[in-house]
Amino acid sequence: MDKYIIEGGRPLYGEVEIQSAKNAVLPLLAAAVLTEERVVIHRCPRIRDVLNMVQILGELGCKTKWVGDELTIDGGDAANHEIPAALARELRSSVFLLGSVVARFGRARIAYPGGCDIGLRPIDLHLSGLRRLGVWVAEEGGYIDCTCEKVRGAEVVLDCPSVGATENLILAAATAEGRTVIRNAAKEPEIVDLQNFLNRMGAKIAGGGTSVVAVDGVRRLHGAEYTPVSDRIEAGTFLIAAAMCGGELALRNANPENLASLVHKLREISCKIHAKDDKIYIQCGKRRLSPSLVETSPYPGFPTDLQAPMTALACICDGATVVVENLFETRFKHVPELIRMGADITVRGRSAFIRGVPCLHGADVCASDLRGGAALTLAAISAEGQSTVTDLSYIDRGYSDFEFKLRSAGARIRRMRV
Ligand code: EPZ
């Protein structure tokens, strides 16, 4: 179990390259199953979730090859419809393979998906949506079995704008018979990316990024090459790092459009942020006003995936902040660890009440999920003194070269294998 050793308290200066979005690449990999032809994903990050998803594709019979950060997938020989339980438990996004596998093979079998322990994470909307599309779904002994002669287009109304359910249904509907309309669809930029990629493969999808997505099923999809959208959550993590440590950062391959809610909050606390071409520039002093209220909500609201880093930032802002986590039931596991670093936080249900302190002090802390691990790392590089952050397996799920990028901006951070 690797850990970081960090000497905190230095400002950050430099330029950081933002990776392609983990939450865009994962559904693109599921889409590759829908064609027998070759698919190429450029600038594909070699993070643990992607490597696990590539392993699942291999188990389905796809041939995969890496050349640098270019991933090629040949689905021609794919014939297995069962997603291995061990890998499904590793990876929440394995669930949206249901849509593409059942559309390709008429069958799909998967163990209940795992992923970061941030809440109940039901998949009822995925399964009820697939049933609307004519898929027979059985749930037994921790497994889900899907079968159907042919996926049939239908109207689906989601009870909540679930990202994964929207993606699963788009994947199932792309080669269905007839039209599918998904209402109350999630509007995240990663959904737009999936639409763009599938349309490049010959699909007929419109409305991605709005709450109504229409899919006219086509007989078959052909191969395609694609460069995924940049990772707005990684970019947001580095913007918050600059706000916590002070200094100036330039983020390359970053799109400020996808981060409007965070940029607004950071400007509120007196960070200077501007964008030019595909770069975002941030300049922050030592003085930070408190953001007073941060409420997570579906896109374009404040992203739940940046709640933990924002909570860490609020700990060292002047004044009080309330952070409300509306999407997941237990996404405050980073709070006890921040308190060990001197933070003043009280959690009641889905709200965290934070009183800003001048600075945090170093401590030995432990990550328990991906974004919480990133938040603890930012807290440690901004704190006075030495810290360790243990169990980097979570951070490795979603951030490529995290310590390398932070070190290149002046942070004293190194990884130690234990
Ligand atoms: C995606 O998860 C992301 N993961 C998450 O990022 C992100 O936090 C989340 O969307 C919200 O933006 C990937 O894209 C791989 P949801 P997903 O379905 O699809 C409820 C990260 O750190 N819900 O939009 O699992 C659910 O309980 C990860 O990169 C149902 O009730 O999220 C939650 O309250 C963490 N029934 C809300 O919807 C369902 O069938 C949002 O979940 C599905 C979801």
PDB file of N, CA, C and O in Angstrom, residues 19-26 45 47 190 228-232:
ATOM      1  N   GLN A  19      -5.217  15.669 -17.931  1.00  0.00           N
ATOM      2  CA  GLN A  19      -5.453  14.404 -18.653  1.00  0.00           C
ATOM      3  C   GLN A  19      -6.830  14.391 -19.310  1.00  0.00           C
ATOM      4  O   GLN A  19      -7.677  15.249 -19.023  1.00  0.00           O
ATOM      5  N   SER A  20      -7.096  13.395 -20.131  1.00  0.00           N
ATOM      6  CA  SER A  20      -8.459  13.190 -20.640  1.00  0.00           C
ATOM      7  C   SER A  20      -9.320  12.706 -19.486  1.00  0.00           C
ATOM      8  O   SER A  20      -8.829  12.073 -18.551  1.00  0.00           O
ATOM      9  N   ALA A  21     -10.608  13.006 -19.578  1.00  0.00           N
ATOM     10  CA  ALA A  21     -11.504  12.775 -18.435  1.00  0.00           C
ATOM     11  C   ALA A  21     -11.728  11.292 -18.174  1.00  0.00           C
ATOM     12  O   ALA A  21     -12.185  10.557 -19.056  1.00  0.00           O
ATOM     13  N   LYS A  22     -11.419  10.858 -16.936  1.00  0.00           N
ATOM     14  CA  LYS A  22     -11.682   9.465 -16.535  1.00  0.00           C
ATOM     15  C   LYS A  22     -13.154   9.134 -16.819  1.00  0.00           C
ATOM     16  O   LYS A  22     -13.460   8.107 -17.389  1.00  0.00           O
ATOM     17  N   ASN A  23     -14.047  10.060 -16.452  1.00  0.00           N
ATOM     18  CA  ASN A  23     -15.486   9.751 -16.547  1.00  0.00           C
ATOM     19  C   ASN A  23     -16.036   9.921 -17.952  1.00  0.00           C
ATOM     20  O   ASN A  23     -17.228   9.692 -18.173  1.00  0.00           O
ATOM     21  N   ALA A  24     -15.139  10.316 -18.896  1.00  0.00           N
ATOM     22  CA  ALA A  24     -15.511  10.263 -20.317  1.00  0.00           C
ATOM     23  C   ALA A  24     -14.946   8.983 -20.924  1.00  0.00           C
ATOM     24  O   ALA A  24     -15.631   8.259 -21.657  1.00  0.00           O
ATOM     25  N   VAL A  25     -13.699   8.651 -20.593  1.00  0.00           N
ATOM     26  CA  VAL A  25     -13.027   7.490 -21.196  1.00  0.00           C
ATOM     27  C   VAL A  25     -13.766   6.196 -20.853  1.00  0.00           C
ATOM     28  O   VAL A  25     -13.967   5.338 -21.718  1.00  0.00           O
ATOM     29  N   LEU A  26     -14.248   6.072 -19.629  1.00  0.00           N
ATOM     30  CA  LEU A  26     -14.876   4.802 -19.209  1.00  0.00           C
ATOM     31  C   LEU A  26     -16.114   4.453 -20.048  1.00  0.00           C
ATOM     32  O   LEU A  26     -16.202   3.333 -20.560  1.00  0.00           O
ATOM     33  N   PRO A  45      -5.722   8.144 -20.510  1.00  0.00           N
ATOM     34  CA  PRO A  45      -4.920   8.081 -19.270  1.00  0.00           C
ATOM     35  C   PRO A  45      -4.789   6.650 -18.748  1.00  0.00           C
ATOM     36  O   PRO A  45      -5.779   5.919 -18.717  1.00  0.00           O
ATOM     37  N   ILE A  47      -4.824   5.247 -15.918  1.00  0.00           N
ATOM     38  CA  ILE A  47      -5.204   5.228 -14.510  1.00  0.00           C
ATOM     39  C   ILE A  47      -5.877   3.885 -14.216  1.00  0.00           C
ATOM     40  O   ILE A  47      -6.317   3.179 -15.126  1.00  0.00           O
ATOM     41  N   GLU A 190     -19.367  14.815 -20.056  1.00  0.00           N
ATOM     42  CA  GLU A 190     -18.952  13.469 -20.435  1.00  0.00           C
ATOM     43  C   GLU A 190     -20.051  12.754 -21.230  1.00  0.00           C
ATOM     44  O   GLU A 190     -19.774  11.860 -22.043  1.00  0.00           O
ATOM     45  N   PRO A 228     -10.789  12.121 -26.108  1.00  0.00           N
ATOM     46  CA  PRO A 228     -11.834  12.470 -25.137  1.00  0.00           C
ATOM     47  C   PRO A 228     -11.666  13.888 -24.600  1.00  0.00           C
ATOM     48  O   PRO A 228     -10.589  14.483 -24.660  1.00  0.00           O
ATOM     49  N   VAL A 229     -12.732  14.396 -24.025  1.00  0.00           N
ATOM     50  CA  VAL A 229     -12.738  15.725 -23.410  1.00  0.00           C
ATOM     51  C   VAL A 229     -11.769  15.732 -22.222  1.00  0.00           C
ATOM     52  O   VAL A 229     -11.475  14.675 -21.642  1.00  0.00           O
ATOM     53  N   SER A 230     -11.239  16.935 -21.879  1.00  0.00           N
ATOM     54  CA  SER A 230     -10.260  16.965 -20.767  1.00  0.00           C
ATOM     55  C   SER A 230     -10.991  16.785 -19.438  1.00  0.00           C
ATOM     56  O   SER A 230     -12.193  17.020 -19.327  1.00  0.00           O
ATOM     57  N   ASP A 231     -10.227  16.395 -18.422  1.00  0.00           N
ATOM     58  CA  ASP A 231     -10.811  16.015 -17.128  1.00  0.00           C
ATOM     59  C   ASP A 231     -11.083  17.253 -16.274  1.00  0.00           C
ATOM     60  O   ASP A 231     -10.182  17.798 -15.635  1.00  0.00           O
ATOM     61  N   ARG A 232     -12.353  17.662 -16.235  1.00  0.00           N
ATOM     62  CA  ARG A 232     -12.706  18.876 -15.489  1.00  0.00           C
ATOM     63  C   ARG A 232     -12.493  18.690 -13.982  1.00  0.00           C
ATOM     64  O   ARG A 232     -12.253  19.652 -13.259  1.00  0.00           O
TER      65      ARG A 232
END
